[in-house]
PDB file of C-alpha atoms in Angstrom:
ATOM      1  CA  MET A   1      60.725  33.713 -19.016  1.00 43.00           C
ATOM      2  CA  ARG A   2      59.161  36.217 -21.371  1.00 53.00           C
ATOM      3  CA  LYS A   3      60.973  37.006 -24.589  1.00 48.00           C
ATOM      4  CA  THR A   4      61.250  40.742 -25.145  1.00 46.00           C
ATOM      5  CA  ASP A   5      62.455  40.589 -28.744  1.00 44.00           C
ATOM      6  CA  ASN A   6      61.191  38.072 -31.298  1.00 41.00           C
ATOM      7  CA  GLY A   7      63.266  39.495 -34.115  1.00 40.00           C
ATOM      8  CA  ALA A   8      60.416  41.287 -35.862  1.00 39.00           C
ATOM      9  CA  GLY A   9      60.313  44.984 -36.547  1.00 38.00           C
ATOM     10  CA  PRO A  10      58.446  47.521 -34.437  1.00 38.00           C
ATOM     11  CA  PRO A  11      54.685  47.841 -34.845  1.00 39.00           C
ATOM     12  CA  ALA A  12      53.281  50.380 -37.235  1.00 40.00           C
ATOM     13  CA  GLY A  13      52.094  53.673 -35.806  1.00 40.00           C
ATOM     14  CA  SER A  14      53.130  55.444 -32.640  1.00 41.00           C
ATOM     15  CA  ALA A  15      54.470  53.291 -29.834  1.00 43.00           C
ATOM     16  CA  TYR A  16      54.122  54.038 -26.155  1.00 44.00           C
ATOM     17  CA  ARG A  17      56.991  56.097 -24.791  1.00 49.00           C
ATOM     18  CA  LEU A  18      57.870  55.946 -21.132  1.00 46.00           C
ATOM     19  CA  PRO A  19      58.146  59.366 -19.470  1.00 46.00           C
ATOM     20  CA  GLU A  20      61.617  60.829 -19.402  1.00 41.00           C
ATOM     21  CA  ARG A  21      61.429  62.239 -15.846  1.00 44.00           C
ATOM     22  CA  GLY A  22      63.039  59.887 -13.355  1.00 42.00           C
ATOM     23  CA  PRO A  23      64.210  56.284 -13.696  1.00 42.00           C
ATOM     24  CA  LEU A  24      61.622  53.803 -14.908  1.00 46.00           C
ATOM     25  CA  PRO A  25      62.090  50.037 -15.061  1.00 51.00           C
ATOM     26  CA  ASP A  26      63.291  48.454 -18.272  1.00 72.00           C
ATOM     27  CA  LEU A  27      61.333  45.553 -19.778  1.00 79.00           C
ATOM     28  CA  PRO A  28      63.125  42.786 -17.811  1.00 84.00           C
ATOM     29  CA  LEU A  29      62.372  44.669 -14.602  1.00 82.00           C
ATOM     30  CA  TYR A  30      58.786  45.181 -15.751  1.00 85.00           C
ATOM     31  CA  GLU A  31      58.565  41.403 -16.120  1.00 88.00           C
ATOM     32  CA  ARG A  32      59.714  41.022 -12.537  1.00 87.00           C
ATOM     33  CA  LEU A  33      57.157  43.549 -11.281  1.00 88.00           C
ATOM     34  CA  ILE A  34      54.443  41.855 -13.342  1.00 90.00           C
ATOM     35  CA  ASP A  35      55.341  38.468 -11.850  1.00 91.00           C
ATOM     36  CA  ASN A  36      55.144  39.997  -8.358  1.00 87.00           C
ATOM     37  CA  GLY A  37      51.734  41.478  -9.108  1.00 89.00           C
ATOM     38  CA  ILE A  38      50.433  38.195 -10.524  1.00 91.00           C
ATOM     39  CA  ALA A  39      51.739  36.268  -7.509  1.00 91.00           C
ATOM     40  CA  ALA A  40      50.031  38.735  -5.158  1.00 87.00           C
ATOM     41  CA  ALA A  41      46.734  38.397  -7.043  1.00 89.00           C
ATOM     42  CA  ASP A  42      46.977  34.601  -7.052  1.00 90.00           C
ATOM     43  CA  SER A  43      47.663  34.549  -3.312  1.00 89.00           C
ATOM     44  CA  ARG A  44      44.460  36.545  -2.753  1.00 86.00           C
ATOM     45  CA  GLY A  45      42.496  34.597  -5.330  1.00 89.00           C
ATOM     46  CA  THR A  46      41.671  37.784  -7.256  1.00 90.00           C
ATOM     47  CA  ILE A  47      42.273  39.428 -10.622  1.00 90.00           C
ATOM     48  CA  VAL A  48      45.406  41.568 -11.038  1.00 92.00           C
ATOM     49  CA  ASP A  49      45.044  45.197  -9.973  1.00 91.00           C
ATOM     50  CA  HIS A  50      45.086  48.276 -12.221  1.00 91.00           C
ATOM     51  CA  VAL A  51      48.839  48.806 -11.812  1.00 90.00           C
ATOM     52  CA  THR A  52      49.781  45.245 -12.770  1.00 92.00           C
ATOM     53  CA  ALA A  53      47.303  45.292 -15.663  1.00 93.00           C
ATOM     54  CA  ARG A  54      48.912  48.468 -16.967  1.00 93.00           C
ATOM     55  CA  ARG A  55      52.369  46.910 -16.679  1.00 92.00           C
ATOM     56  CA  LEU A  56      51.120  43.937 -18.684  1.00 93.00           C
ATOM     57  CA  ALA A  57      49.815  46.329 -21.335  1.00 93.00           C
ATOM     58  CA  ILE A  58      53.131  48.196 -21.467  1.00 91.00           C
ATOM     59  CA  TRP A  59      54.988  44.911 -21.910  1.00 91.00           C
ATOM     60  CA  LEU A  60      52.578  43.796 -24.640  1.00 91.00           C
ATOM     61  CA  ALA A  61      52.761  47.175 -26.397  1.00 89.00           C
ATOM     62  CA  ALA A  62      56.571  46.904 -26.482  1.00 86.00           C
ATOM     63  CA  GLN A  63      56.299  43.735 -28.578  1.00 86.00           C
ATOM     64  CA  PRO A  64      55.632  43.718 -32.327  1.00 87.00           C
ATOM     65  CA  GLN A  65      51.825  43.828 -32.561  1.00 89.00           C
ATOM     66  CA  GLU A  66      49.085  44.488 -35.099  1.00 90.00           C
ATOM     67  CA  PRO A  67      48.351  48.249 -35.402  1.00 90.00           C
ATOM     68  CA  ASP A  68      44.810  48.023 -33.955  1.00 90.00           C
ATOM     69  CA  TYR A  69      46.040  45.894 -31.067  1.00 92.00           C
ATOM     70  CA  ALA A  70      48.939  48.282 -30.368  1.00 91.00           C
ATOM     71  CA  ARG A  71      46.641  51.315 -30.403  1.00 91.00           C
ATOM     72  CA  GLY A  72      44.247  49.673 -27.953  1.00 93.00           C
ATOM     73  CA  LEU A  73      47.100  48.778 -25.613  1.00 93.00           C
ATOM     74  CA  VAL A  74      48.565  52.284 -25.736  1.00 91.00           C
ATOM     75  CA  ARG A  75      45.167  53.845 -25.036  1.00 92.00           C
ATOM     76  CA  PHE A  76      44.758  51.611 -22.005  1.00 94.00           C
ATOM     77  CA  VAL A  77      48.271  52.462 -20.774  1.00 91.00           C
ATOM     78  CA  GLN A  78      47.566  56.171 -21.080  1.00 90.00           C
ATOM     79  CA  THR A  79      44.005  56.332 -19.725  1.00 91.00           C
ATOM     80  CA  GLY A  80      42.945  52.944 -18.359  1.00 92.00           C
ATOM     81  CA  ALA A  81      40.142  52.762 -20.946  1.00 92.00           C
ATOM     82  CA  VAL A  82      39.407  49.339 -22.465  1.00 94.00           C
ATOM     83  CA  SER A  83      38.084  49.388 -26.037  1.00 93.00           C
ATOM     84  CA  GLN A  84      36.042  46.593 -27.572  1.00 92.00           C
ATOM     85  CA  GLU A  85      38.781  46.159 -30.175  1.00 93.00           C
ATOM     86  CA  LEU A  86      41.344  45.616 -27.418  1.00 94.00           C
ATOM     87  CA  LYS A  87      39.168  42.943 -25.800  1.00 94.00           C
ATOM     88  CA  THR A  88      38.735  41.249 -29.188  1.00 93.00           C
ATOM     89  CA  GLN A  89      42.488  41.221 -29.838  1.00 94.00           C
ATOM     90  CA  LEU A  90      43.254  39.986 -26.325  1.00 94.00           C
ATOM     91  CA  ARG A  91      40.725  37.184 -26.771  1.00 94.00           C
ATOM     92  CA  MET A  92      42.360  36.144 -30.052  1.00 93.00           C
ATOM     93  CA  HIS A  93      45.836  36.083 -28.497  1.00 94.00           C
ATOM     94  CA  ALA A  94      44.665  34.325 -25.346  1.00 93.00           C
ATOM     95  CA  ARG A  95      42.901  31.522 -27.227  1.00 92.00           C
ATOM     96  CA  SER A  96      45.671  30.662 -29.670  1.00 87.00           C
ATOM     97  CA  GLY A  97      49.001  29.074 -28.899  1.00 86.00           C
ATOM     98  CA  ASN A  98      50.438  30.677 -32.023  1.00 88.00           C
ATOM     99  CA  TYR A  99      51.021  33.938 -30.172  1.00 90.00           C
ATOM    100  CA  PRO A 100      54.105  34.190 -27.918  1.00 90.00           C
ATOM    101  CA  ASP A 101      52.221  36.545 -25.583  1.00 90.00           C
ATOM    102  CA  GLN A 102      49.336  34.131 -24.952  1.00 92.00           C
ATOM    103  CA  LEU A 103      49.773  34.024 -21.157  1.00 92.00           C
ATOM    104  CA  GLU A 104      50.107  37.790 -20.784  1.00 92.00           C
ATOM    105  CA  ALA A 105      47.117  38.405 -23.061  1.00 93.00           C
ATOM    106  CA  SER A 106      45.071  35.914 -21.050  1.00 93.00           C
ATOM    107  CA  ARG A 107      45.861  37.709 -17.780  1.00 93.00           C
ATOM    108  CA  LEU A 108      44.972  41.102 -19.204  1.00 94.00           C
ATOM    109  CA  LEU A 109      41.786  39.730 -20.763  1.00 94.00           C
ATOM    110  CA  LYS A 110      40.604  38.382 -17.394  1.00 94.00           C
ATOM    111  CA  TYR A 111      41.221  41.821 -15.890  1.00 94.00           C
ATOM    112  CA  CYS A 112      39.200  43.494 -18.665  1.00 93.00           C
ATOM    113  CA  ILE A 113      36.321  41.028 -18.275  1.00 93.00           C
ATOM    114  CA  ASN A 114      36.324  41.555 -14.509  1.00 92.00           C
ATOM    115  CA  ARG A 115      35.725  45.279 -15.035  1.00 90.00           C
ATOM    116  CA  GLY A 116      32.332  44.474 -16.537  1.00 90.00           C
ATOM    117  CA  ALA A 117      30.693  47.495 -18.132  1.00 90.00           C
ATOM    118  CA  ASP A 118      33.037  49.961 -16.410  1.00 88.00           C
ATOM    119  CA  LEU A 119      35.544  50.189 -19.258  1.00 90.00           C
ATOM    120  CA  GLY A 120      36.095  53.940 -19.486  1.00 91.00           C
ATOM    121  CA  PRO A 121      39.144  55.917 -18.352  1.00 90.00           C
ATOM    122  CA  ILE A 122      40.138  55.138 -14.765  1.00 87.00           C
ATOM    123  CA  GLY A 123      41.169  58.638 -13.796  1.00 78.00           C
ATOM    124  CA  GLU A 124      42.489  61.923 -15.092  1.00 76.00           C
ATOM    125  CA  ASN A 125      46.031  61.194 -13.840  1.00 79.00           C
ATOM    126  CA  PHE A 126      46.007  57.422 -14.295  1.00 85.00           C
ATOM    127  CA  ALA A 127      49.215  57.206 -16.342  1.00 85.00           C
ATOM    128  CA  SER A 128      51.269  59.632 -14.248  1.00 81.00           C
ATOM    129  CA  ALA A 129      50.167  58.024 -10.972  1.00 81.00           C
ATOM    130  CA  CYS A 130      51.079  54.561 -12.254  1.00 84.00           C
ATOM    131  CA  ASP A 131      54.419  55.837 -13.560  1.00 82.00           C
ATOM    132  CA  GLN A 132      55.238  57.108 -10.070  1.00 78.00           C
ATOM    133  CA  LEU A 133      54.436  53.680  -8.618  1.00 80.00           C
ATOM    134  CA  ASP A 134      56.612  52.055 -11.282  1.00 82.00           C
ATOM    135  CA  ARG A 135      59.516  54.284 -10.328  1.00 78.00           C
ATOM    136  CA  ALA A 136      59.040  53.541  -6.635  1.00 77.00           C
ATOM    137  CA  ASP A 137      58.776  49.775  -7.158  1.00 79.00           C
ATOM    138  CA  ALA A 138      61.800  49.825  -9.465  1.00 78.00           C
ATOM    139  CA  MET A 139      63.817  51.651  -6.817  1.00 75.00           C
ATOM    140  CA  LEU A 140      62.780  49.129  -4.171  1.00 76.00           C
ATOM    141  CA  ALA A 141      63.696  46.218  -6.429  1.00 76.00           C
ATOM    142  CA  ARG A 142      67.145  47.649  -7.078  1.00 74.00           C
ATOM    143  CA  LEU A 143      67.722  48.393  -3.395  1.00 73.00           C
ATOM    144  CA  HIS A 144      66.719  44.809  -2.649  1.00 73.00           C
ATOM    145  CA  ASP A 145      69.138  43.487  -5.275  1.00 72.00           C
ATOM    146  CA  ARG A 146      72.015  45.561  -3.919  1.00 71.00           C
ATOM    147  CA  ALA A 147      71.422  44.409  -0.360  1.00 68.00           C
ATOM    148  CA  ARG A 148      70.964  40.784  -1.436  1.00 70.00           C
ATOM    149  CA  HIS A 149      74.338  40.852  -3.163  1.00 64.00           C
ATOM    150  CA  GLY A 150      76.049  42.484  -0.195  1.00 63.00           C
ATOM    151  CA  HIS A 151      76.419  45.932  -1.742  1.00 55.00           C
ATOM    152  CA  ALA A 152      75.881  48.886   0.564  1.00 51.00           C
ATOM    153  CA  VAL A 153      73.227  51.347  -0.511  1.00 48.00           C
ATOM    154  CA  PRO A 154      75.076  54.566  -1.431  1.00 50.00           C
ATOM    155  CA  GLU A 155      74.280  57.647   0.611  1.00 49.00           C
ATOM    156  CA  GLN A 156      74.289  60.567  -1.788  1.00 45.00           C
ATOM    157  CA  ALA A 157      74.452  63.939  -0.039  1.00 45.00           C
ATOM    158  CA  TRP A 158      72.405  66.828  -1.348  1.00 46.00           C
ATOM    159  CA  PRO A 159      74.440  69.851  -2.500  1.00 45.00           C
ATOM    160  CA  GLU A 160      73.178  72.126   0.292  1.00 47.00           C
ATOM    161  CA  THR A 161      73.513  69.632   3.176  1.00 53.00           C
ATOM    162  CA  ASP A 162      75.732  66.916   4.531  1.00 58.00           C
ATOM    163  CA  GLY A 163      72.805  64.590   5.255  1.00 61.00           C
ATOM    164  CA  PRO A 164      71.986  61.290   3.555  1.00 65.00           C
ATOM    165  CA  ARG A 165      69.907  61.066   0.438  1.00 72.00           C
ATOM    166  CA  ILE A 166      66.158  61.335   1.033  1.00 77.00           C
ATOM    167  CA  LEU A 167      64.214  58.105   0.559  1.00 75.00           C
ATOM    168  CA  ALA A 168      60.437  58.584   0.673  1.00 79.00           C
ATOM    169  CA  LEU A 169      58.245  56.092  -1.177  1.00 74.00           C
ATOM    170  CA  ALA A 170      54.544  55.307  -0.856  1.00 77.00           C
ATOM    171  CA  ARG A 171      52.258  52.579  -2.152  1.00 72.00           C
ATOM    172  CA  ARG A 172      48.487  52.198  -1.704  1.00 73.00           C
ATOM    173  CA  ASP A 173      46.961  48.735  -1.838  1.00 67.00           C
ATOM    174  CA  PRO A 174      43.843  49.084  -4.051  1.00 72.00           C
ATOM    175  CA  GLU A 175      42.185  46.143  -2.306  1.00 65.00           C
ATOM    176  CA  THR A 176      42.616  47.145   1.355  1.00 67.00           C
ATOM    177  CA  GLN A 177      43.283  50.880   0.825  1.00 76.00           C
ATOM    178  CA  ALA A 178      46.251  50.512   3.202  1.00 74.00           C
ATOM    179  CA  VAL A 179      49.157  52.867   2.528  1.00 78.00           C
ATOM    180  CA  ILE A 180      52.743  51.663   2.887  1.00 75.00           C
ATOM    181  CA  LEU A 181      55.456  54.273   3.451  1.00 78.00           C
ATOM    182  CA  ILE A 182      59.160  53.529   3.077  1.00 79.00           C
ATOM    183  CA  LEU A 183      61.440  56.177   4.566  1.00 80.00           C
ATOM    184  CA  ASP A 184      65.117  56.501   5.320  1.00 80.00           C
ATOM    185  CA  ALA A 185      65.915  56.797   9.044  1.00 83.00           C
ATOM    186  CA  THR A 186      66.532  60.555   9.017  1.00 85.00           C
ATOM    187  CA  THR A 187      63.324  61.328   7.146  1.00 86.00           C
ATOM    188  CA  ALA A 188      61.381  58.900   9.370  1.00 87.00           C
ATOM    189  CA  ASN A 189      62.634  60.648  12.510  1.00 88.00           C
ATOM    190  CA  SER A 190      61.587  64.021  11.097  1.00 89.00           C
ATOM    191  CA  ALA A 191      58.173  62.655  10.131  1.00 90.00           C
ATOM    192  CA  MET A 192      57.658  61.132  13.576  1.00 91.00           C
ATOM    193  CA  PHE A 193      58.575  64.441  15.237  1.00 90.00           C
ATOM    194  CA  ALA A 194      55.953  66.198  13.097  1.00 92.00           C
ATOM    195  CA  ILE A 195      53.366  63.505  13.838  1.00 92.00           C
ATOM    196  CA  ALA A 196      54.001  63.716  17.586  1.00 90.00           C
ATOM    197  CA  ALA A 197      53.769  67.517  17.501  1.00 91.00           C
ATOM    198  CA  HIS A 198      50.500  67.358  15.577  1.00 91.00           C
ATOM    199  CA  ALA A 199      49.143  64.797  18.054  1.00 91.00           C
ATOM    200  CA  ASP A 200      50.033  67.200  20.886  1.00 92.00           C
ATOM    201  CA  GLU A 201      48.067  69.954  19.164  1.00 92.00           C
ATOM    202  CA  ARG A 202      45.047  67.714  18.616  1.00 91.00           C
ATOM    203  CA  GLU A 203      45.046  66.553  22.234  1.00 92.00           C
ATOM    204  CA  ALA A 204      45.322  70.135  23.468  1.00 93.00           C
ATOM    205  CA  HIS A 205      42.379  71.063  21.249  1.00 92.00           C
ATOM    206  CA  VAL A 206      40.359  68.173  22.736  1.00 92.00           C
ATOM    207  CA  ARG A 207      40.969  69.481  26.253  1.00 93.00           C
ATOM    208  CA  GLU A 208      40.101  73.036  25.268  1.00 92.00           C
ATOM    209  CA  VAL A 209      36.850  72.009  23.545  1.00 90.00           C
ATOM    210  CA  GLU A 210      35.849  69.743  26.435  1.00 92.00           C
ATOM    211  CA  ARG A 211      36.414  72.517  28.994  1.00 92.00           C
ATOM    212  CA  PHE A 212      34.329  74.968  27.007  1.00 92.00           C
ATOM    213  CA  GLY A 213      31.605  72.370  26.415  1.00 90.00           C
ATOM    214  CA  GLU A 214      31.258  71.737  30.141  1.00 92.00           C
ATOM    215  CA  SER A 215      30.295  75.385  30.604  1.00 91.00           C
ATOM    216  CA  LEU A 216      27.316  75.011  28.254  1.00 91.00           C
ATOM    217  CA  PRO A 217      23.853  73.804  29.356  1.00 92.00           C
ATOM    218  CA  GLU A 218      23.389  70.038  29.547  1.00 91.00           C
ATOM    219  CA  GLY A 219      21.682  68.681  26.426  1.00 89.00           C
ATOM    220  CA  SER A 220      22.109  71.907  24.464  1.00 92.00           C
ATOM    221  CA  TYR A 221      23.132  71.883  20.802  1.00 92.00           C
ATOM    222  CA  GLY A 222      26.344  73.744  21.632  1.00 90.00           C
ATOM    223  CA  ARG A 223      27.403  71.153  24.178  1.00 89.00           C
ATOM    224  CA  ARG A 224      26.578  68.225  21.885  1.00 92.00           C
ATOM    225  CA  ASN A 225      28.462  69.927  19.084  1.00 92.00           C
ATOM    226  CA  ARG A 226      31.556  70.386  21.265  1.00 91.00           C
ATOM    227  CA  GLN A 227      31.356  66.758  22.343  1.00 93.00           C
ATOM    228  CA  ALA A 228      31.270  65.637  18.695  1.00 93.00           C
ATOM    229  CA  ILE A 229      34.265  67.860  17.858  1.00 93.00           C
ATOM    230  CA  ALA A 230      36.222  66.534  20.830  1.00 92.00           C
ATOM    231  CA  ALA A 231      35.437  62.929  19.867  1.00 94.00           C
ATOM    232  CA  ARG A 232      36.595  63.522  16.300  1.00 94.00           C
ATOM    233  CA  GLU A 233      39.799  65.226  17.395  1.00 93.00           C
ATOM    234  CA  ALA A 234      40.466  62.395  19.878  1.00 94.00           C
ATOM    235  CA  ARG A 235      40.112  59.793  17.109  1.00 95.00           C
ATOM    236  CA  VAL A 236      42.620  61.647  14.915  1.00 94.00           C
ATOM    237  CA  ALA A 237      45.027  62.014  17.847  1.00 93.00           C
ATOM    238  CA  SER A 238      44.719  58.283  18.597  1.00 94.00           C
ATOM    239  CA  ARG A 239      45.681  57.414  15.018  1.00 93.00           C
ATOM    240  CA  LEU A 240      48.671  59.722  15.168  1.00 93.00           C
ATOM    241  CA  ARG A 241      49.767  58.245  18.504  1.00 93.00           C
ATOM    242  CA  ALA A 242      49.373  54.735  17.085  1.00 92.00           C
ATOM    243  CA  VAL A 243      51.790  55.601  14.275  1.00 91.00           C
ATOM    244  CA  GLU A 244      54.216  57.160  16.733  1.00 91.00           C
ATOM    245  CA  HIS A 245      53.983  54.148  19.067  1.00 90.00           C
ATOM    246  CA  ALA A 246      54.553  51.661  16.234  1.00 86.00           C
ATOM    247  CA  TYR A 247      57.627  53.568  15.104  1.00 87.00           C
ATOM    248  CA  ARG A 248      59.057  53.921  18.627  1.00 87.00           C
ATOM    249  CA  THR A 249      58.480  50.228  19.290  1.00 84.00           C
ATOM    250  CA  ALA A 250      60.302  49.225  16.113  1.00 78.00           C
ATOM    251  CA  ASP A 251      63.108  51.685  16.836  1.00 76.00           C
ATOM    252  CA  GLU A 252      63.577  50.448  20.393  1.00 74.00           C
ATOM    253  CA  ARG A 253      63.427  46.810  19.329  1.00 61.00           C
ATOM    254  CA  ASP A 254      66.147  47.354  16.738  1.00 56.00           C
ATOM    255  CA  ALA A 255      68.296  49.205  19.293  1.00 55.00           C
ATOM    256  CA  MET A 256      68.077  46.496  21.984  1.00 51.00           C
ATOM    257  CA  PRO A 257      71.358  44.582  22.392  1.00 50.00           C
ATOM    258  CA  GLY A 258      71.218  40.860  21.893  1.00 45.00           C
ATOM    259  CA  PRO A 259      73.459  37.823  21.490  1.00 43.00           C
ATOM    260  CA  PRO A 260      75.335  37.465  18.217  1.00 43.00           C
ATOM    261  CA  GLU A 261      73.234  35.820  15.544  1.00 40.00           C
ATOM    262  CA  ALA A 262      74.172  33.715  12.589  1.00 40.00           C
ATOM    263  CA  PRO A 263      74.002  35.535   9.245  1.00 37.00           C
ATOM    264  CA  ARG A 264      70.442  35.711   7.988  1.00 35.00           C
ATOM    265  CA  ALA A 265      68.981  36.120   4.539  1.00 36.00           C
ATOM    266  CA  PHE A 266      68.197  39.699   3.609  1.00 32.00           C
ATOM    267  CA  ARG A 267      64.616  40.801   4.017  1.00 35.00           C
ATOM    268  CA  SER A 268      63.057  42.983   1.346  1.00 39.00           C
ATOM    269  CA  PRO A 269      62.595  46.667   2.236  1.00 37.00           C
ATOM    270  CA  GLU A 270      58.849  46.077   1.794  1.00 38.00           C
ATOM    271  CA  HIS A 271      58.979  43.907   4.934  1.00 38.00           C
ATOM    272  CA  VAL A 272      61.330  46.036   7.038  1.00 34.00           C
ATOM    273  CA  ALA A 273      59.897  48.928   9.012  1.00 36.00           C
ATOM    274  CA  ASP A 274      56.954  49.370   6.667  1.00 39.00           C
ATOM    275  CA  ARG A 275      54.488  51.934   7.959  1.00 35.00           C
ATOM    276  CA  GLU A 276      50.779  51.540   7.198  1.00 36.00           C
ATOM    277  CA  ILE A 277      49.000  54.806   7.791  1.00 34.00           C
ATOM    278  CA  GLU A 278      45.259  55.305   7.466  1.00 35.00           C
ATOM    279  CA  LEU A 279      44.457  59.007   7.493  1.00 33.00           C
ATOM    280  CA  GLU A 280      41.102  60.286   8.609  1.00 34.00           C
TER     281      GLU A 280
END
């Protein structure tokens, strides 16, 4: 278990401040998310991803650190840029058992080394995008805890409606580029209706383009162009129908009556009705 307070005072200089908009995980919850990220990387035999590396840096920056070390960590948290000074400090902490953050520094150092010469800022919105993922993962962790302890998830109505609270979370796997969506049932039904309607429009467009293309001379550019458009529209429609089919299958399976079952352990929301959508 990591120790979040070693009794020393705060580091000199400005410390990283978490954004005020929306709930963000506290340090113990960050430790849990970090452990999950490390376990996922170990299971794949890879280095931790950008999000987990940033969480490690936030945890390290929250500890009493030398000013140069703290500045390097904060710069990485804000931009994703890795300075030579940060790598030097991480190497010192990783190689000495005198530092209580040796394991965390070692993990972050391996990530930095794995980036090779590409040590500049990761993206213009790196910090805000990661903060959104932190909020989403924190919400999932708390929902999981409530369900695991037998507490019902509260349904908070919006002021202008009587419907349940909207739950819409997304996570992209940087390795596979798969996108995982987590939606409440009402929002999922609305999304599936929109997806089915859009698939209808795409399929109608395919038929219209194909009919017009058949009126053009065989082998002409216009006919080949219409065939390419129809093929592209058909591929998009197939993806949309695949999402719709997966959702309907899960919905029908859950609705099927069955014999009473013995109580089972709760499954994490990440593993229940997750939707992976690849958009073209």
